PDB file of C-alpha atoms in Angstrom:
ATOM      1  CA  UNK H   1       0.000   0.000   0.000  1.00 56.00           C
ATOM      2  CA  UNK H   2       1.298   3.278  -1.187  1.00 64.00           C
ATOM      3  CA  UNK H   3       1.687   6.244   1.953  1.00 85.00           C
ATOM      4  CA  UNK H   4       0.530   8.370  -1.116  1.00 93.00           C
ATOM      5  CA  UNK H   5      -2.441   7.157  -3.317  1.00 94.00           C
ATOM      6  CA  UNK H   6      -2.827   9.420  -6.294  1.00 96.00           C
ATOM      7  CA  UNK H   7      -5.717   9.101  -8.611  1.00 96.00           C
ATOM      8  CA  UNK H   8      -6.901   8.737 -11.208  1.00 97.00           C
ATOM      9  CA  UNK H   9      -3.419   6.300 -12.646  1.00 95.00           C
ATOM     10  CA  UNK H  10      -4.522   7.339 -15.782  1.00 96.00           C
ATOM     11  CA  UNK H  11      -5.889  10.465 -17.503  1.00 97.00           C
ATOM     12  CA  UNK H  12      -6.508  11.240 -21.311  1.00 97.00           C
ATOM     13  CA  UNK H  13      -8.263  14.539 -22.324  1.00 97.00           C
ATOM     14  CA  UNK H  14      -8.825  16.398 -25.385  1.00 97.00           C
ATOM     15  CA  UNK H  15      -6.880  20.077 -25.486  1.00 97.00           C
ATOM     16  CA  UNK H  16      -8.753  22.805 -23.813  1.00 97.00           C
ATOM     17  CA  UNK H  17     -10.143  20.522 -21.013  1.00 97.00           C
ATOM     18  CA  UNK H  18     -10.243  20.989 -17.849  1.00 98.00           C
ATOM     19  CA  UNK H  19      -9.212  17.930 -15.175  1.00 97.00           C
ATOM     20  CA  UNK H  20      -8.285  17.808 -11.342  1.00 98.00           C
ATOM     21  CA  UNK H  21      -6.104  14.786  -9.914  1.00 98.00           C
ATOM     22  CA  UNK H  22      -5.618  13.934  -6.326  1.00 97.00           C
ATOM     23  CA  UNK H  23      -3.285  13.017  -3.789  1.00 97.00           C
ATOM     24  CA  UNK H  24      -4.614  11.642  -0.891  1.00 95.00           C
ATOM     25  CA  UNK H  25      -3.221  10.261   2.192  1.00 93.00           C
ATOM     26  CA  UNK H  26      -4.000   8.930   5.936  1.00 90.00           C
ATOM     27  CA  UNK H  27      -1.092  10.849   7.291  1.00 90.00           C
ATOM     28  CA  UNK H  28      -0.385  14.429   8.285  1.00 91.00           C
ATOM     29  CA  UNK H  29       2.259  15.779   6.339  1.00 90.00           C
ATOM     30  CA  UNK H  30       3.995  19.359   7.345  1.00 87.00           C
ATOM     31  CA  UNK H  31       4.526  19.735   3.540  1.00 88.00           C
ATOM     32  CA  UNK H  32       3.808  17.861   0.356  1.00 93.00           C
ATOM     33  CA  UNK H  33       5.056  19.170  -3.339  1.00 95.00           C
ATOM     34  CA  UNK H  34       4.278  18.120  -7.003  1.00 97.00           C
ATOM     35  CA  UNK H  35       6.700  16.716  -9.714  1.00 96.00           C
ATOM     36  CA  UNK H  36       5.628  16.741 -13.318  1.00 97.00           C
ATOM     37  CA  UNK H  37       8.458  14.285 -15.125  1.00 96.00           C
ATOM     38  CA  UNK H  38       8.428  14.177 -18.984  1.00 93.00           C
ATOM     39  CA  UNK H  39       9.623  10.592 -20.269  1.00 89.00           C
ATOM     40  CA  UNK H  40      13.269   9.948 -20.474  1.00 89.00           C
ATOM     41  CA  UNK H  41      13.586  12.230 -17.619  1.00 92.00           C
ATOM     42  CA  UNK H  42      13.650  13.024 -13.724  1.00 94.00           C
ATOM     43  CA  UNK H  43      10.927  14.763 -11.934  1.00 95.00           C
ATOM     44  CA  UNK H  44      10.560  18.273 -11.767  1.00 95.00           C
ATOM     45  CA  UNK H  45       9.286  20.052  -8.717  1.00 95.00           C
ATOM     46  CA  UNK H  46       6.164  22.129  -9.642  1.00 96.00           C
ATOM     47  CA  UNK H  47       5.173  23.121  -6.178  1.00 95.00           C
ATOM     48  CA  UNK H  48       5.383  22.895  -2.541  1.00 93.00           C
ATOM     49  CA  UNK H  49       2.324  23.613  -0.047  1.00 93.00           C
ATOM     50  CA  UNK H  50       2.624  24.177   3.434  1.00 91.00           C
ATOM     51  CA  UNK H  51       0.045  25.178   5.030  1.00 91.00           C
ATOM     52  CA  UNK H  52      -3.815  23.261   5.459  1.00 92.00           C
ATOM     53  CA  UNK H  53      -6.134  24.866   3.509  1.00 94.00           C
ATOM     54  CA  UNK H  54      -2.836  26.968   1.072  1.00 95.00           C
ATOM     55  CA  UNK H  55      -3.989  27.371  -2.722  1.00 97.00           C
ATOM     56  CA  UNK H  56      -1.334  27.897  -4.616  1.00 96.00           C
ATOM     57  CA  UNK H  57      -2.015  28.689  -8.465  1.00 96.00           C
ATOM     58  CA  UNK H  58       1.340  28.609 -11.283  1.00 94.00           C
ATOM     59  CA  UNK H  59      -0.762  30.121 -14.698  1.00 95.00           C
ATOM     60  CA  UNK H  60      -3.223  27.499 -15.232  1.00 97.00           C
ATOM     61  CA  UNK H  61      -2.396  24.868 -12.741  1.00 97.00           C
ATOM     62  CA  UNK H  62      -4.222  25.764  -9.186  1.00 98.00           C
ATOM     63  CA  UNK H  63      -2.600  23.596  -6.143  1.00 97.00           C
ATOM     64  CA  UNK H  64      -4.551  22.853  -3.181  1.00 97.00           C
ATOM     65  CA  UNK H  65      -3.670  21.661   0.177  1.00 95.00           C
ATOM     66  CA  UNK H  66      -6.161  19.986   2.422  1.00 94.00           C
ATOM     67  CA  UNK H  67      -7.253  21.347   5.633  1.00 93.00           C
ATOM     68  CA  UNK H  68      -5.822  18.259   7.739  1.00 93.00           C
ATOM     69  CA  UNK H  69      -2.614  18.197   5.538  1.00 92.00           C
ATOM     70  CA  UNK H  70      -3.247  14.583   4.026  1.00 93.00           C
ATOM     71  CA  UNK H  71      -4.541  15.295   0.626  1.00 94.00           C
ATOM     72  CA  UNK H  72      -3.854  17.282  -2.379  1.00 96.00           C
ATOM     73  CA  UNK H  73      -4.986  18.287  -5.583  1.00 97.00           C
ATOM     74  CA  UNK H  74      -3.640  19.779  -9.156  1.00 98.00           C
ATOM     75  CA  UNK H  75      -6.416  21.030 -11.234  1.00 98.00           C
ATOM     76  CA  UNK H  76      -5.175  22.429 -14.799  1.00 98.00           C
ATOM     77  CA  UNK H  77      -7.634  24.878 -17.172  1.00 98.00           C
ATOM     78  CA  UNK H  78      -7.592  24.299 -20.685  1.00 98.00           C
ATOM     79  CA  UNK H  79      -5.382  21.682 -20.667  1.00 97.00           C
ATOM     80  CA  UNK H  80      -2.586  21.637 -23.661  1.00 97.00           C
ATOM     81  CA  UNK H  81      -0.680  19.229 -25.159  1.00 96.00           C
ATOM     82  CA  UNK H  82       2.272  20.455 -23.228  1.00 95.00           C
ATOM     83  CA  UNK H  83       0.863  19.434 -20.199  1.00 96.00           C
ATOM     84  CA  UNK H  84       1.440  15.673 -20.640  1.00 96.00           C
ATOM     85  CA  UNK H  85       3.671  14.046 -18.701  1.00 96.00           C
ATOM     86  CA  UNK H  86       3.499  11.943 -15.302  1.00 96.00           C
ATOM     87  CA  UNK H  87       2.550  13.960 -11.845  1.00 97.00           C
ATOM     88  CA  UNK H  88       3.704  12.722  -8.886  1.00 97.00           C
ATOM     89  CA  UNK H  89       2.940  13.728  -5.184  1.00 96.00           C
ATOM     90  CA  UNK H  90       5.343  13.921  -2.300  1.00 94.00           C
ATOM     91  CA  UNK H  91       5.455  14.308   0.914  1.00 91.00           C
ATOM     92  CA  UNK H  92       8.197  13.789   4.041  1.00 82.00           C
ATOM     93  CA  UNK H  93      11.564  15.138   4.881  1.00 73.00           C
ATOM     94  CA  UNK H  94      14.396  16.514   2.822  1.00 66.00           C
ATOM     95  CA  UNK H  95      15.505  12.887   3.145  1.00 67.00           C
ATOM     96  CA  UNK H  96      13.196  10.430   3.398  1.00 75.00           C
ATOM     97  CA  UNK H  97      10.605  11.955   1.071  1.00 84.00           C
ATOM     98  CA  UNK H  98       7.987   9.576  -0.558  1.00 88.00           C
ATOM     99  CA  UNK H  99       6.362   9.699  -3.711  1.00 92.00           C
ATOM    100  CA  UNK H 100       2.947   8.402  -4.816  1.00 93.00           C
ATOM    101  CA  UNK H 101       2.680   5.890  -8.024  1.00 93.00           C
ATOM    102  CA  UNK H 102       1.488   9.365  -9.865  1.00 95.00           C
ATOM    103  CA  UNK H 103      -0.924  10.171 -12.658  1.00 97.00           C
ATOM    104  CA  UNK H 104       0.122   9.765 -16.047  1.00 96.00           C
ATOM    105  CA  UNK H 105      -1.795  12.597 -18.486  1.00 97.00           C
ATOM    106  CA  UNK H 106      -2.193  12.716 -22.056  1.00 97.00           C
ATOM    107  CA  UNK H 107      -3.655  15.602 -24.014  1.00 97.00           C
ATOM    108  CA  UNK H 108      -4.579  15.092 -27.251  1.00 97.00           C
ATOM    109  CA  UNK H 109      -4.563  18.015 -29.900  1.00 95.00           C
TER     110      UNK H 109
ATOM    111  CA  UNK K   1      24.424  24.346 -15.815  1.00 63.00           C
ATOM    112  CA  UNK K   2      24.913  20.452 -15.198  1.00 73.00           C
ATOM    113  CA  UNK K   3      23.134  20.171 -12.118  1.00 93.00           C
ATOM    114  CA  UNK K   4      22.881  16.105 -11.147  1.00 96.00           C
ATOM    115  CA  UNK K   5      24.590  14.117 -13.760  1.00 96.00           C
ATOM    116  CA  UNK K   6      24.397  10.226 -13.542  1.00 96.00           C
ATOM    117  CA  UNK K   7      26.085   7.574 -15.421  1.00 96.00           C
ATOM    118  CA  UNK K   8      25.635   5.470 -17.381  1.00 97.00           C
ATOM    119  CA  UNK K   9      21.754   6.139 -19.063  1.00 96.00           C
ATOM    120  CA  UNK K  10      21.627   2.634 -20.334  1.00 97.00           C
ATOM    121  CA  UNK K  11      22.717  -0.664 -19.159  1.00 97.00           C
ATOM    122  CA  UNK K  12      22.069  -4.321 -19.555  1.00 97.00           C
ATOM    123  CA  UNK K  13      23.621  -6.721 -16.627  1.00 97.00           C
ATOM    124  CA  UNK K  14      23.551 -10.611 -16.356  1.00 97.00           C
ATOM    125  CA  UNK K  15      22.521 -11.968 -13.042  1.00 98.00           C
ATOM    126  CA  UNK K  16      25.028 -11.973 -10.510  1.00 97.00           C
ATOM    127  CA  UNK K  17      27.014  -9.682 -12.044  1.00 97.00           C
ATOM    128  CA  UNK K  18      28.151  -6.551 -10.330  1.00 96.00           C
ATOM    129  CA  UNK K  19      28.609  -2.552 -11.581  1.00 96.00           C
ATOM    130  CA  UNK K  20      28.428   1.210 -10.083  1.00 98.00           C
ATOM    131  CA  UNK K  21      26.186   3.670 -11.236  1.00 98.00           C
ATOM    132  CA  UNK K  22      27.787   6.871 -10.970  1.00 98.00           C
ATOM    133  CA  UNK K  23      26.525  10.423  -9.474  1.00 98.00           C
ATOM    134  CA  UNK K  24      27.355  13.647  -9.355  1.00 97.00           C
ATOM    135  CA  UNK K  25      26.036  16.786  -8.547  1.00 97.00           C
ATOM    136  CA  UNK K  26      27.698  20.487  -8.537  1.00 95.00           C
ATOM    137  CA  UNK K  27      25.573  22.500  -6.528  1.00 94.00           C
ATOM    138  CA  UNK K  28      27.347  21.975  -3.010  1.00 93.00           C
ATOM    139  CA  UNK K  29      23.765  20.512  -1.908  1.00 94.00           C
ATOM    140  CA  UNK K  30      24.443  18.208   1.479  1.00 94.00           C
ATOM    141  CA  UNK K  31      22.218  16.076   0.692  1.00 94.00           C
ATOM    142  CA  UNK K  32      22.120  13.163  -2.087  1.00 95.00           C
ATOM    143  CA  UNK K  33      19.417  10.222  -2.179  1.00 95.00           C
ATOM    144  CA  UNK K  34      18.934   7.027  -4.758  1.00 96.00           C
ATOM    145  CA  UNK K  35      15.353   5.930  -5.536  1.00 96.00           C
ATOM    146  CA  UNK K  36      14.564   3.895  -7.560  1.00 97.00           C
ATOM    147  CA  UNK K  37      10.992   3.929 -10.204  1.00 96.00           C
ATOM    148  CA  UNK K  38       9.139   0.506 -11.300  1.00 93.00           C
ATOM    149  CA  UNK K  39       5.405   0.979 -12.823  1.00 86.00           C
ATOM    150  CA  UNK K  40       2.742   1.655 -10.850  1.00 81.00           C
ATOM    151  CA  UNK K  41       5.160   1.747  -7.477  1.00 82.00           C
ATOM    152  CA  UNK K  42       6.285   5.789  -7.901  1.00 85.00           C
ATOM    153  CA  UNK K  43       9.891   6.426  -6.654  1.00 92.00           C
ATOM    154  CA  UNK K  44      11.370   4.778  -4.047  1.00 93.00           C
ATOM    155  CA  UNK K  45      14.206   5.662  -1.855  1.00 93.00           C
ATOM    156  CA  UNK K  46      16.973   3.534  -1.678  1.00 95.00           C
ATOM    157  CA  UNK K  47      19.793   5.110   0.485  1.00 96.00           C
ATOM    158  CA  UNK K  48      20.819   8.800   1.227  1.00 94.00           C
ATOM    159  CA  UNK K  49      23.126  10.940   2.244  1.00 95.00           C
ATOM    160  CA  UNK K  50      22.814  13.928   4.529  1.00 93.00           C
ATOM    161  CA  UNK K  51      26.685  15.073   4.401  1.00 94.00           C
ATOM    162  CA  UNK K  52      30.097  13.605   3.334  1.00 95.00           C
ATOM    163  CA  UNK K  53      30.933  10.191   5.299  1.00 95.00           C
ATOM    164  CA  UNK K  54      27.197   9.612   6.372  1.00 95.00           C
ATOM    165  CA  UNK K  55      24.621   7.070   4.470  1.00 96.00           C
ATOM    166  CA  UNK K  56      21.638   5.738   5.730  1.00 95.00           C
ATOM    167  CA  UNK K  57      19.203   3.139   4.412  1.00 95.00           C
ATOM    168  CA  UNK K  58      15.837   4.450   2.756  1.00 92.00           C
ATOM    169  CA  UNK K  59      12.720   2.033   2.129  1.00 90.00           C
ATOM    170  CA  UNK K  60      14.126  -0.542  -0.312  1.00 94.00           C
ATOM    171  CA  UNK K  61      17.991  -0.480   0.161  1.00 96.00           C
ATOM    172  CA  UNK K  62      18.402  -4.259   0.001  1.00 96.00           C
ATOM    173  CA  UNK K  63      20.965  -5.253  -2.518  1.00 96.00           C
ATOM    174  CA  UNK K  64      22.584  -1.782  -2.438  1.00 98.00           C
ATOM    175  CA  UNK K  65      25.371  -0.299  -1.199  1.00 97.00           C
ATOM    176  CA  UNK K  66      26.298   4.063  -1.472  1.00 97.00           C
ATOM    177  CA  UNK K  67      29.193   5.500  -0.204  1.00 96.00           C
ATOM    178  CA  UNK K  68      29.776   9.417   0.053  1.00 97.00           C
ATOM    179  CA  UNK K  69      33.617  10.014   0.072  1.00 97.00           C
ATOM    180  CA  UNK K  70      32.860  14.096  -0.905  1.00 96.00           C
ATOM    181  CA  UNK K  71      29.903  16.145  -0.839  1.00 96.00           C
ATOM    182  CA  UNK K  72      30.109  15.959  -4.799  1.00 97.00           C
ATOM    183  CA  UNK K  73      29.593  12.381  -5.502  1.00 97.00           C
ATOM    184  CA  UNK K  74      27.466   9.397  -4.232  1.00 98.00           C
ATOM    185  CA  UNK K  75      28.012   6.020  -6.068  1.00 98.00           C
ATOM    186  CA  UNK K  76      25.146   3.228  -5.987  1.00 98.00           C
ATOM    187  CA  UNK K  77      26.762  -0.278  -6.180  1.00 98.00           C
ATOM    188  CA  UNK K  78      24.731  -3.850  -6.896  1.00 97.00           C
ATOM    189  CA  UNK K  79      26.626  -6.305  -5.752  1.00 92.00           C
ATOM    190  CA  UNK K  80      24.945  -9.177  -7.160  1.00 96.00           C
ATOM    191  CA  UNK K  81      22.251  -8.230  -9.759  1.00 97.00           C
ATOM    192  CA  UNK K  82      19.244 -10.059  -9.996  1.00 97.00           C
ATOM    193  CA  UNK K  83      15.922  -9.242 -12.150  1.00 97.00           C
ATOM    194  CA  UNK K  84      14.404  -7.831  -9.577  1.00 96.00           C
ATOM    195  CA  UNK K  85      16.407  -4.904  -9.984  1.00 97.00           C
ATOM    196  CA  UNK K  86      15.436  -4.566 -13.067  1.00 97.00           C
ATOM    197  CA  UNK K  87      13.885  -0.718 -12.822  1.00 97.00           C
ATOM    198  CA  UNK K  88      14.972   3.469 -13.591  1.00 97.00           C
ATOM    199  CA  UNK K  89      17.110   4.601 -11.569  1.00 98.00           C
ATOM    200  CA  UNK K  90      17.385   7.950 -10.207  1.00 97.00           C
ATOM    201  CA  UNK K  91      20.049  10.470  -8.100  1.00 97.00           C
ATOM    202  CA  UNK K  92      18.863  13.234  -6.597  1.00 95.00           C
ATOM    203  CA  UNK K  93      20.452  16.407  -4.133  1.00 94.00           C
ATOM    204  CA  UNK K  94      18.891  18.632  -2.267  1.00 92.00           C
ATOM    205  CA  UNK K  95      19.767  21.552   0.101  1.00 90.00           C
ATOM    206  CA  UNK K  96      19.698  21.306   3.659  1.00 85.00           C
ATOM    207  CA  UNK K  97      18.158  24.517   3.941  1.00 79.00           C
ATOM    208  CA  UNK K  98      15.979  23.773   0.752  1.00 75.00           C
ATOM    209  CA  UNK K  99      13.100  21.767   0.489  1.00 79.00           C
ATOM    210  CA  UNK K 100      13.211  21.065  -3.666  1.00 88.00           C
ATOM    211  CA  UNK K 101      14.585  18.584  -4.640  1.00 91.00           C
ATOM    212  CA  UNK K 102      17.092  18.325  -8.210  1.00 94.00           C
ATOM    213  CA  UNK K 103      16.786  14.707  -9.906  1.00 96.00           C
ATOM    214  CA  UNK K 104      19.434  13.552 -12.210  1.00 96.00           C
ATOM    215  CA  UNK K 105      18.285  12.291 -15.908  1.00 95.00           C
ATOM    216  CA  UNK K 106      17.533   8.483 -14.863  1.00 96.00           C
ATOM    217  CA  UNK K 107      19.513   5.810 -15.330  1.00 97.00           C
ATOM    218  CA  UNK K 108      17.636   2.689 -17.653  1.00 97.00           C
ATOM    219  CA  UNK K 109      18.951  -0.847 -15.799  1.00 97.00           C
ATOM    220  CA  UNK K 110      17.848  -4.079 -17.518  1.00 97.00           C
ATOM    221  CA  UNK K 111      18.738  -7.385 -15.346  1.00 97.00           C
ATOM    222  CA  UNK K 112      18.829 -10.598 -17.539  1.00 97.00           C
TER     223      UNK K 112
END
């Protein structure tokens, strides 16, 4: 069982939808970020949230923290083809941070 | 700006058989970590380093060995491979003070 569960595993949308994915855990975190990593490479931290309740918006992706500090959740507007690519969810220490499975996302043109 | 630079991208091992992949990062970050990414299982950390001469075990370090001789390097060794190793692995550094953290490129390991 994964400390991180992230849903949906897999997402495919047509450009100019909209989509949310989630992160959701049964532990407290202090802090938990958000990768995007593009095949062939390593992750790449989008965001980090800190506080329950913190929305946290970077142009058309809008980051949300939960209230208890155990779930997350990306939403992206008008998704674009440059938005594929696998997001992952992390939470922990600088190191012994864990990673959920992540959401893979494909937008078509 | 090279960042975390691992070697080799690609390689193909027989059971049993031994090798090093190779990290580096040049950003004077204290610490370095190994994890390791199989389908459907997300990254998983392997060992890690907060500081030159200290390495701990993460959540899967079991057929693994790291060393950290300088703060610039941090070596992952398989002593034996087996398939089960089979998977992408990653290097990554962070700052102590920092809470991002850099990943290398990956590094593709096939176990025959």
């Amino acid at each position: 069982t994964q400390l991180l569960e992230q849903s949906p595993q897999f997402l495919s949308i047509q450009e100019g939808e909209n989509l949310t994915v989630y992160c959701n855990s049964s532990s407290v975190f202090s802090s938990l970020q958000w990768y995007r990593q593009e095949p062939g490479e390593g992750p790449v931290l989008l965001v980090t949230v800190v506080t329950g309740g913190e929305v946290k918006k970077l142009k058309r992706l809008t980051f949300q923290f939960g209230d208890a500090r155990k779930d997350s959740s990306l939403h992206i507007t008008a998704a674009q083809p440059g938005d594929t690519g696998l997001y992952l969810c992390a939470g922990g220490d600088n190191n012994d941070m864990r990673f959920g499975a992540g959401t893979r996302l494909t937008v078509k043109p | 700006n090279a960042g975390v630079t691992q070697t080799p991208k690609f390689q193909v091992l027989k059971t049993g058989q031994s090798m090093t992949l190779q990290c580096a990062q040049d950003m004077n970050h204290e610490y370095m970590s190994w994890y390791r990414q199989d389908p459907g299982m997300g990254l998983r950390l392997i060992h890690y380093s907060v500081g030159a001469g200290i390495t701990d075990q993460g959540e899967v370090p079991n057929g693994y060995n790291v060393s950290r001789s300088t703060t610039e390097d941090f070596p992952l060794r398989l002593l034996s491979a087996a398939p089960s190793q089979t998977s992408v692995y990653f290097c990554a550094s962070t700052r102590r003070s920092g809470n991002t953290i850099y990943f290398g490129e990956g590094s593709w390991l096939t176990v025959v």
